[in-house]
Short mmCIF file of C-alpha atoms and ligand atoms in Angstrom, two decimals:
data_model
loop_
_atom_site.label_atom_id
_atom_site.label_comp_id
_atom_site.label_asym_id
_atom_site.label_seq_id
_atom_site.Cartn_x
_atom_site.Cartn_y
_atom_site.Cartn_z
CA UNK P 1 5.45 10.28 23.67
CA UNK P 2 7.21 11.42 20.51
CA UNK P 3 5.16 11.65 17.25
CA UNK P 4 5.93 12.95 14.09
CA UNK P 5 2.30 15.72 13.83
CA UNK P 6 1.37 17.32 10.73
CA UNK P 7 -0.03 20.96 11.29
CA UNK P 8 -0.39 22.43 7.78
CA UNK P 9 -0.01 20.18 4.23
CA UNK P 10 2.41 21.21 1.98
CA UNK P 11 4.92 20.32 -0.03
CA UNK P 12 7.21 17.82 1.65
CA UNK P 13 10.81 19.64 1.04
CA UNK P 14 9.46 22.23 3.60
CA UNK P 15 9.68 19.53 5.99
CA UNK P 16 5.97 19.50 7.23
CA UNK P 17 6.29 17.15 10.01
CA UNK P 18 6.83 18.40 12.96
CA UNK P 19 8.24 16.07 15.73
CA UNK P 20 6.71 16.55 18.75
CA UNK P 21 6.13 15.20 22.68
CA UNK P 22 2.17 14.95 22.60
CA UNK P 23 0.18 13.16 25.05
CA UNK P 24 0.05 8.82 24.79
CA UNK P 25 -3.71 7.87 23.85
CA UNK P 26 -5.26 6.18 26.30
CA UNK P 27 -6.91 2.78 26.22
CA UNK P 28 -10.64 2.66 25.57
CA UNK P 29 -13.23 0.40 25.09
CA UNK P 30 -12.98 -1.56 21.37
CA UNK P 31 -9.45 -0.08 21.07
CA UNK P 32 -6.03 -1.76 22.18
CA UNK P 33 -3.14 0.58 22.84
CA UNK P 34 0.09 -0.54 20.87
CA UNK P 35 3.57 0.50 21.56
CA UNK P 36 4.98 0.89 17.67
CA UNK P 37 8.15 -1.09 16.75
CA UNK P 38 7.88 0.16 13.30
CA UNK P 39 6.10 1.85 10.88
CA UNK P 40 5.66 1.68 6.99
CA UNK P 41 5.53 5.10 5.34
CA UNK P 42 3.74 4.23 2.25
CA UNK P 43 3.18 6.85 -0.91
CA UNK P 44 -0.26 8.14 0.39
CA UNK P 45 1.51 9.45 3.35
CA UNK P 46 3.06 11.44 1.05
CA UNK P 47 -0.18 12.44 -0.94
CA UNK P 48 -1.57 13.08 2.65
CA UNK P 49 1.36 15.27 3.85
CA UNK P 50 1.61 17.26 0.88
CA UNK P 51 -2.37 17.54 1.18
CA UNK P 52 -2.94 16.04 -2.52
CA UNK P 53 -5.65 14.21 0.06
CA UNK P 54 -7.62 17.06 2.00
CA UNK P 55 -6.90 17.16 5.68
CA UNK P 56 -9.61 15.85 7.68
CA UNK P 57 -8.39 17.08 11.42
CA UNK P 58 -6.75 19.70 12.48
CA UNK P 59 -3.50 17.97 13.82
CA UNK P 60 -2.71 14.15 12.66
CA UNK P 61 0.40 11.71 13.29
CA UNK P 62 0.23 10.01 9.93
CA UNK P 63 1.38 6.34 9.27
CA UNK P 64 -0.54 3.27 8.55
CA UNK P 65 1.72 0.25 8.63
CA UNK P 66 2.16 -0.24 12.16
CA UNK P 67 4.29 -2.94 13.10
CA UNK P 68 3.72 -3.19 17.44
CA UNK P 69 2.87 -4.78 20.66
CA UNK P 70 0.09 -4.94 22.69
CA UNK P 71 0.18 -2.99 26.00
CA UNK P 72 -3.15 -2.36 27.00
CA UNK P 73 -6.97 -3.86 26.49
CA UNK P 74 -5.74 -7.18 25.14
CA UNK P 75 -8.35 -9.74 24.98
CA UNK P 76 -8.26 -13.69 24.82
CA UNK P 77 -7.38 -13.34 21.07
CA UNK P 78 -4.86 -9.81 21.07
CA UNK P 79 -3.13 -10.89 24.30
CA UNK P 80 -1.13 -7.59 25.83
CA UNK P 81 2.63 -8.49 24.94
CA UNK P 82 1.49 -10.16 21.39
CA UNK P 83 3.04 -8.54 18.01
CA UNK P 84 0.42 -7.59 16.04
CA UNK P 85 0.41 -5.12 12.46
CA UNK P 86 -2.41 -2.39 11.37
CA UNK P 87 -3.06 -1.14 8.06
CA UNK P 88 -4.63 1.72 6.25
CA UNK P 89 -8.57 0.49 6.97
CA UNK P 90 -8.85 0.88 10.46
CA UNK P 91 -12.24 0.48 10.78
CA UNK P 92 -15.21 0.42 8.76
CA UNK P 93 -19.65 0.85 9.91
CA UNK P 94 -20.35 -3.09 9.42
CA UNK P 95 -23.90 -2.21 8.44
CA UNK P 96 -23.82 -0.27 5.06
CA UNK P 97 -24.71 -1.53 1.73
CA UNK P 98 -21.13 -2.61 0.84
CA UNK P 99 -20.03 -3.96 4.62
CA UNK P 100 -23.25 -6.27 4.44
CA UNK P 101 -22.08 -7.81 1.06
CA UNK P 102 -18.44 -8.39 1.79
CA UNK P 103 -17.43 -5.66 0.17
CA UNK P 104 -16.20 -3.82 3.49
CA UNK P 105 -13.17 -1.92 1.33
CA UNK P 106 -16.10 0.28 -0.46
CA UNK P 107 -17.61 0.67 3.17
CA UNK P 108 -19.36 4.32 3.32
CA UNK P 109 -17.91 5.34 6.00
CA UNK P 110 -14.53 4.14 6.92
CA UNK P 111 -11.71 5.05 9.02
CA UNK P 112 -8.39 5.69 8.04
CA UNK P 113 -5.11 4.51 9.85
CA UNK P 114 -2.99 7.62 10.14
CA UNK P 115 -5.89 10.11 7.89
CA UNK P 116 -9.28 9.85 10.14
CA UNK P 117 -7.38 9.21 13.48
CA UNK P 118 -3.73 9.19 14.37
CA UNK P 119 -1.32 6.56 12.97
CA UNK P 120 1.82 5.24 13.67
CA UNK P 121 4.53 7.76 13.54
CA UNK P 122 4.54 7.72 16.89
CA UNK P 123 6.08 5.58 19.99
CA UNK P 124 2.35 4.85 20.94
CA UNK P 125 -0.85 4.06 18.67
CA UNK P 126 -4.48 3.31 19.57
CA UNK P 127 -6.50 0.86 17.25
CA UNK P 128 -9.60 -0.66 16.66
CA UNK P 129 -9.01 -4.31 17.80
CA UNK P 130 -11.43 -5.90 15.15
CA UNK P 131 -8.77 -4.44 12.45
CA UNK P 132 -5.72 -5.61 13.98
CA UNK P 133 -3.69 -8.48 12.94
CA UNK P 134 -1.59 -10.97 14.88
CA UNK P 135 2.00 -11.17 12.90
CA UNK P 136 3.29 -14.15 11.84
CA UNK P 137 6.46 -15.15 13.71
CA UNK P 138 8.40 -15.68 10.65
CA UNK P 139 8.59 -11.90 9.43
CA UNK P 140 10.65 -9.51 11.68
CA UNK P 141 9.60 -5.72 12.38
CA UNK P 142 11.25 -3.60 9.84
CA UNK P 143 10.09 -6.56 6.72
CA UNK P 144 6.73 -7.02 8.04
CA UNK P 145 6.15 -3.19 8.01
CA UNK P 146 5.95 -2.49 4.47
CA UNK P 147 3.81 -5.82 3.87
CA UNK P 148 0.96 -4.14 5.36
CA UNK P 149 -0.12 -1.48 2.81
CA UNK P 150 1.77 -2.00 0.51
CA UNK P 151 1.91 -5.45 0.50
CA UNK P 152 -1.73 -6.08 1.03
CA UNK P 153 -3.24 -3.60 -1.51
CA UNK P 154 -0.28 -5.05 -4.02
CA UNK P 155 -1.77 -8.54 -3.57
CA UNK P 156 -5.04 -6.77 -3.72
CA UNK P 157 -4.22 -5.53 -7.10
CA UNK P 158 -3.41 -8.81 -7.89
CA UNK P 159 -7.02 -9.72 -7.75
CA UNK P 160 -8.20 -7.16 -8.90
CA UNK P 161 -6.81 -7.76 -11.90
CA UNK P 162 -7.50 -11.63 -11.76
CA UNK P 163 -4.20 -12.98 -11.93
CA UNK P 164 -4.09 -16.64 -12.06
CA UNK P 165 -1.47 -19.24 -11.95
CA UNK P 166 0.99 -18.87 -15.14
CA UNK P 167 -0.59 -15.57 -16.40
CA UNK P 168 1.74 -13.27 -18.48
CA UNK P 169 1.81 -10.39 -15.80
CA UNK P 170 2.84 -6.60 -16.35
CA UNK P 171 3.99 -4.50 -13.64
CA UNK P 172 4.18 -0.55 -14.30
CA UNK P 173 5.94 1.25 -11.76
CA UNK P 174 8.21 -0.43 -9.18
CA UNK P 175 8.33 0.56 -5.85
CA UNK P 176 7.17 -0.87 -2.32
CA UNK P 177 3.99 -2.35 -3.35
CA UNK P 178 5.73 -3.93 -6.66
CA UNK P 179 8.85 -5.34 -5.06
CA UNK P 180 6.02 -7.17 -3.05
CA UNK P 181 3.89 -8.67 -5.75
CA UNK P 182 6.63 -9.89 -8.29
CA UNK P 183 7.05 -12.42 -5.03
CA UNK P 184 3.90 -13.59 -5.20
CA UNK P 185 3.63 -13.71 -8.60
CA UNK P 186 6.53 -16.06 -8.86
CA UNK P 187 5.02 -18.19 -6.27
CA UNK P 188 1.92 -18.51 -8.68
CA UNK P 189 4.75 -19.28 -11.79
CA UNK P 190 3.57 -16.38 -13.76
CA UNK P 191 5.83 -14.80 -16.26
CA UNK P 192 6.53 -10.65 -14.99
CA UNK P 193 7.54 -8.15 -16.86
CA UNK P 194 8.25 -5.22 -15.17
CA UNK P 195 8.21 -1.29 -17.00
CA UNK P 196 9.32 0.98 -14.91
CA UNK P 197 11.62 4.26 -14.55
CA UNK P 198 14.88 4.50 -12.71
CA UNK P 199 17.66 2.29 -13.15
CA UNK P 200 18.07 0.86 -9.52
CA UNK P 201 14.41 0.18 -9.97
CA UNK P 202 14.84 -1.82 -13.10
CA UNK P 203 18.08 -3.60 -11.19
CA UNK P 204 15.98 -4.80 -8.43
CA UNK P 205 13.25 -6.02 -10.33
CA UNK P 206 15.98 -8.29 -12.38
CA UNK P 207 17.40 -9.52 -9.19
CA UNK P 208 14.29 -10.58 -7.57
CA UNK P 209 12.75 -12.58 -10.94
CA UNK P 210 11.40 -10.15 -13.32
CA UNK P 211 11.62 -11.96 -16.85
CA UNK P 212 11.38 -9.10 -18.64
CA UNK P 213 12.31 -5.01 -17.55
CA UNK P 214 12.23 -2.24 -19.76
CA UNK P 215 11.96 1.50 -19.30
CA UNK P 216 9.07 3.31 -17.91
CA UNK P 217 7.57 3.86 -21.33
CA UNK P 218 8.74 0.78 -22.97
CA UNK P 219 5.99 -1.59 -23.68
CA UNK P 220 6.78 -5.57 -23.10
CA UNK P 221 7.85 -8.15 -25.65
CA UNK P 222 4.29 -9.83 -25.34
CA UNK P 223 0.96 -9.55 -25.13
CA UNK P 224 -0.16 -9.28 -21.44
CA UNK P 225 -3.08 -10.81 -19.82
CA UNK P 226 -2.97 -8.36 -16.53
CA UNK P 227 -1.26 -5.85 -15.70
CA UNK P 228 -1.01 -3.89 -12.61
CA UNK P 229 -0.15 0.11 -12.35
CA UNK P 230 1.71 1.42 -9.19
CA UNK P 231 3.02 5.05 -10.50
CA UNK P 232 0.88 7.77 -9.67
CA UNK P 233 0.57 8.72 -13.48
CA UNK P 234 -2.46 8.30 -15.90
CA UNK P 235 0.00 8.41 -18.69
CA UNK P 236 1.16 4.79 -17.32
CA UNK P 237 -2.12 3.19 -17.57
CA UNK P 238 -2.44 4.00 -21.39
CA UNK P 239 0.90 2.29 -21.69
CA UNK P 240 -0.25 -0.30 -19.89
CA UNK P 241 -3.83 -0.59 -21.71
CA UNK P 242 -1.77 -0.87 -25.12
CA UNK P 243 0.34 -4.06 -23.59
CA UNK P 244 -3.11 -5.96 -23.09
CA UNK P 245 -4.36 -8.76 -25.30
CA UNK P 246 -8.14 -8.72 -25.70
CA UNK P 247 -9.71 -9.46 -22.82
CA UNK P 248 -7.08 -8.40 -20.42
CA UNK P 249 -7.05 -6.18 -17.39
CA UNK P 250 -5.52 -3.29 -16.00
CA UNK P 251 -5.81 -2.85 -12.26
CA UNK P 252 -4.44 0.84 -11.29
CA UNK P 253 -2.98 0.69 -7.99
CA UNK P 254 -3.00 4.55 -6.92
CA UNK P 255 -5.05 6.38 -4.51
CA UNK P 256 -4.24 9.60 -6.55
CA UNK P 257 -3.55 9.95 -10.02
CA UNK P 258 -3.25 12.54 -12.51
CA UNK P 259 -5.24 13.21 -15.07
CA UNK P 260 -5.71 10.18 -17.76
CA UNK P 261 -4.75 11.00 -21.21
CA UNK P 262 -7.28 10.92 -23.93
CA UNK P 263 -6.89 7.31 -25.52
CA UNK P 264 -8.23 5.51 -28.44
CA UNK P 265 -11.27 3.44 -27.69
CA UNK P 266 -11.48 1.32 -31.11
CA UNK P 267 -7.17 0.42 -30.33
CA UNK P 268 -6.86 0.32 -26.52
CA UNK P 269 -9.74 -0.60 -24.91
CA UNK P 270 -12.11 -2.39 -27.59
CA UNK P 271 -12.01 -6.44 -27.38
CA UNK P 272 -13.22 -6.24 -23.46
CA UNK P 273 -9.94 -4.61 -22.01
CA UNK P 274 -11.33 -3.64 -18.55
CA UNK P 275 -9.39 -0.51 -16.51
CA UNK P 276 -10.27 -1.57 -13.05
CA UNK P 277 -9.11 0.60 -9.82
CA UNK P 278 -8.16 -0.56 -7.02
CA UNK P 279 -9.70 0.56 -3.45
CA UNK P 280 -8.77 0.20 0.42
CA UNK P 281 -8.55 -3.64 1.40
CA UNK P 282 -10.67 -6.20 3.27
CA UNK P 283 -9.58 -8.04 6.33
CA UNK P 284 -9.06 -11.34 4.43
CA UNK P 285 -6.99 -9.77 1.73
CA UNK P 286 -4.80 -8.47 4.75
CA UNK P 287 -5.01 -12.38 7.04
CA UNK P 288 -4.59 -14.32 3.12
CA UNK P 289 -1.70 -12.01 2.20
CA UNK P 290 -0.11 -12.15 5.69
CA UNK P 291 -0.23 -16.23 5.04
CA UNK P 292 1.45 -16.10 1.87
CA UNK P 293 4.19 -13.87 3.00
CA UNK P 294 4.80 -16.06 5.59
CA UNK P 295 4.70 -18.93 3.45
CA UNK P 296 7.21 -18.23 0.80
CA UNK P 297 9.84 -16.37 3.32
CA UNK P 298 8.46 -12.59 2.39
CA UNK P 299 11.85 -10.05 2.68
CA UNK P 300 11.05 -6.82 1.79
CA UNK P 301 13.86 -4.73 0.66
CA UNK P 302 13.59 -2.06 3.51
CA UNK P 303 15.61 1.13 4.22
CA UNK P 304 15.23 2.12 8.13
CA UNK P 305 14.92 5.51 9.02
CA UNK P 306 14.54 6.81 12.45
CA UNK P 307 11.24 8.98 13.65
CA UNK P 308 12.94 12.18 13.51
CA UNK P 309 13.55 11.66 10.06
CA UNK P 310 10.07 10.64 8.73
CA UNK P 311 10.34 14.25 6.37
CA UNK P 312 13.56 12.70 5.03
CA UNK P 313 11.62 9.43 4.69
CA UNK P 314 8.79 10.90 2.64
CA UNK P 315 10.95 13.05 0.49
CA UNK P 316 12.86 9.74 0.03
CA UNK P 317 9.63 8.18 -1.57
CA UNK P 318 8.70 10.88 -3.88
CA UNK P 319 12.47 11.41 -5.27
CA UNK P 320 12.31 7.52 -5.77
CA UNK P 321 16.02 7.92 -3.93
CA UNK P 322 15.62 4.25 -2.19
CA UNK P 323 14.70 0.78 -3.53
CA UNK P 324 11.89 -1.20 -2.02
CA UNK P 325 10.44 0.57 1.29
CA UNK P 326 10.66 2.99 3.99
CA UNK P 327 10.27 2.40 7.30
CA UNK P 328 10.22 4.44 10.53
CA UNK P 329 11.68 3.11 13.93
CA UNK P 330 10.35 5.13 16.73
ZN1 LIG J 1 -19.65 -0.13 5.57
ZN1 LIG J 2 -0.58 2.80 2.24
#
């Protein structure tokens, strides 16, 4: 099959993907083998090609959004020929501390889609079938890509940061997993207001609800109860911290971030401001966000890109050169 393999990590205008004919996994027991139909590439693909995350095997096809069919091991439940989507967590023990208390997106020892084992830039993907997810009809292949890691740690964030129904809501940074939120935050009637840089970024935010968009350092008209950070920049946090009202939090939606500025304590984070990360994903968050984005007509602004491009892809993400997501059509 053809697979986009990374060798060496480095930076991603060097073009570190490789694309290659490797072998097709073969079916084994636990594990379905899916033929992709498309593929997310989300920002930590990035962090993982450019090895900002430390390489954990030798030779990996990254991608965790896998949008695919069934072709092999299909059970009652994952029929072969149904459409189903992985995600980032492919697999966690079950039996640690945090697994055993619901908390399965702190597992110990979990697996990574497209980091521990091979993802889904690739014609062909092998997954664990207790972390696969039957698609709803109603989303196609290219707009349910991006939904699942970017849309499911977005919604994630938004509980995180315990967004309820007609919450002033603060969105810093705008790119896949943002675009996906502000939908679900107008489904809940909250008011948005969206800080971010770039001006096609601030344009699509306006056209798809956001009461309120200002520049990546501008802080919003109003006091906000939560607000959620999607750049990869400590520097965005403290602007977000200083747009809370007392008892407001900040969920930082980053896998990697740069170092966090010294802040004031008395100012920014006195009155029971809480700076709360946000970590992996549990199976419900993934089958409850799936619902929703069924329910209120999810579309994704998407940019297709073939396999052969997935460097251009990548480099397309960290250049901020495309609105909404990227995904890769083996
Ligand atoms: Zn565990
Ligand atoms: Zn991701």
């Amino acid at each position: 099959m053809n697979a986009a393999v990374l060798s060496s990590p480095r930076e991603i205008s060097t073009r570190p993907l490789q694309i290659e004919q490797v072998p097709r996994p073969n079916a084994k027991a636990g594990y379905l083998l899916l033929q992709v139909r498309a593929c997310g590439v989300c920002r930590t693909d990035l962090h993982i090609v450019e090895g900002e995350l430390a390489p954990r095997r030798p030779k990996l096809i990254p991608g965790h959004q896998i949008v695919a069919t069934v072709v092999e091991g299909g059970s009652s439940e994952l029929r072969d020929g149904m459409r189903v989507g992985v995600s980032w967590v492919g697999g966690t023990d079950g039996t640690c501390w945090y697994c055993k208390r619901g908390m399965e997106n702190l597992c110990d020892s979990p697996i990574f889609t497209g980091y521990d084992v091979d993802g889904g830039y690739a014609e062909y993907a092998l997954a664990r079938e207790d972390f696969i997810f039957p698609l709803p009809d109603a989303l196609d292949d290219l707009h349910a890509a991006p939904l699942l890691c970017a849309g499911i740690i977005g919604f994630r964030s938004l509980r995180v940061a315990g967004v309820e129904p007609g919450d002033r809501v603060g969105l810093f940074g705008f790119g896949a997993s943002a675009h996906l939120a502000i939908d679900v935050l107008r489904a809940w009637k909250c008011t948005v207001y969206v800080s971010t840089r770039g001006a096609s970024h601030r344009d699509l935010a306006a056209s798809l609800g956001a009461d309120w968009v200002g520049s990546e350092d501008e802080e919003p008209p109003v006091e906000l109860d939560r607000a959620i950070t999607f750049a990869p920049s400590g520097k965005v946090v403290i602007s977000a911290l200083a747009s809370l009202r007392r008892g407001g939090v900040v969920a930082i939606n980053a896998i990697h971030l740069d170092r966090v500025p010294e802040f004031d304590y008395d100012r920014l984070l006195w009155g029971e401001r809480q700076i709360r990360s946000v970590t992996n994903m549990t199976r419900s968050d993934a089958q409850d966000f799936l619902k929703i984005a069924a329910e209120i007509g999810m579309k994704p602004k998407v940019t297709g890109f073939r396999l052969d491009q997935a460097n251009e892809a990548l480099l397309a993400i960290k250049s901020d050169a495309i609105d909404g997501a990227a995904v890769l059509i083996p």
